[in-house]
CSV table of C-alpha atoms in Angstrom, one decimal:
chain,number,residue,atom,x,y,z
A,17,UNK,CA,120.8,95.6,99.8
A,18,UNK,CA,120.5,96.4,103.5
A,19,UNK,CA,119.3,94.0,106.1
A,20,UNK,CA,116.6,95.0,108.6
A,21,UNK,CA,116.0,93.7,112.2
A,22,UNK,CA,112.7,93.3,114.0
A,23,UNK,CA,113.5,95.2,117.2
A,24,UNK,CA,111.1,93.3,119.5
A,25,UNK,CA,112.2,89.7,118.6
A,26,UNK,CA,115.6,90.1,116.8
A,27,UNK,CA,114.5,88.5,113.5
A,28,UNK,CA,116.8,89.7,110.6
A,29,UNK,CA,115.2,90.2,107.2
A,30,UNK,CA,117.9,89.4,104.7
A,31,UNK,CA,117.0,90.6,101.1
A,32,UNK,CA,119.2,87.9,99.6
A,33,UNK,CA,117.1,85.2,101.3
A,34,UNK,CA,113.7,86.9,101.3
A,35,UNK,CA,110.9,85.2,103.2
A,36,UNK,CA,109.7,82.4,100.9
A,37,UNK,CA,107.2,81.1,103.6
A,38,UNK,CA,105.8,84.6,103.7
A,39,UNK,CA,105.6,85.0,99.9
A,40,UNK,CA,108.6,87.2,99.6
A,41,UNK,CA,111.0,86.1,96.9
A,42,UNK,CA,114.8,86.1,97.4
A,43,UNK,CA,116.3,89.4,96.1
A,44,UNK,CA,113.4,91.5,97.4
A,45,UNK,CA,114.5,94.8,99.0
A,46,UNK,CA,112.8,95.5,102.3
A,47,UNK,CA,111.3,98.7,100.8
A,48,UNK,CA,109.6,96.6,98.2
A,49,UNK,CA,107.8,94.2,100.6
A,50,UNK,CA,104.1,94.8,100.8
A,51,UNK,CA,103.0,96.9,103.8
A,52,UNK,CA,100.8,94.1,105.1
A,53,UNK,CA,103.8,91.7,105.5
A,54,UNK,CA,104.5,90.7,109.1
A,55,UNK,CA,107.6,89.3,110.9
A,56,UNK,CA,107.6,85.5,110.5
A,57,UNK,CA,108.7,85.1,114.1
A,58,UNK,CA,106.5,87.5,116.2
A,59,UNK,CA,103.9,88.7,113.7
A,60,UNK,CA,104.5,92.4,114.1
A,61,UNK,CA,104.5,94.8,111.1
A,62,UNK,CA,107.2,96.4,109.0
A,63,UNK,CA,107.0,99.5,111.3
A,64,UNK,CA,109.0,97.8,114.0
A,65,UNK,CA,112.0,96.9,111.7
A,66,UNK,CA,115.1,99.0,111.8
A,67,UNK,CA,118.1,99.0,109.4
A,68,UNK,CA,121.1,96.8,110.5
A,69,UNK,CA,124.5,98.4,110.3
A,70,UNK,CA,126.9,96.1,108.4
C-alpha cells in the first residue's frame, strides 16, 4: 500500500502503521480512511495529502 504525505507539515501516513490515536487501524489504505479524518500533526484534511514515491 502506498504512503501519503501531508504537504503542509510533512507527516507521512503509513498504511502499515495506521493512526491508532485517530481511530485508524493498522493495514488501512489511505483511500479507506473516512473523509472527516485529519492529519494528527497539523489538523488539516485528507485533501492536502499527496502520494509518496517509494
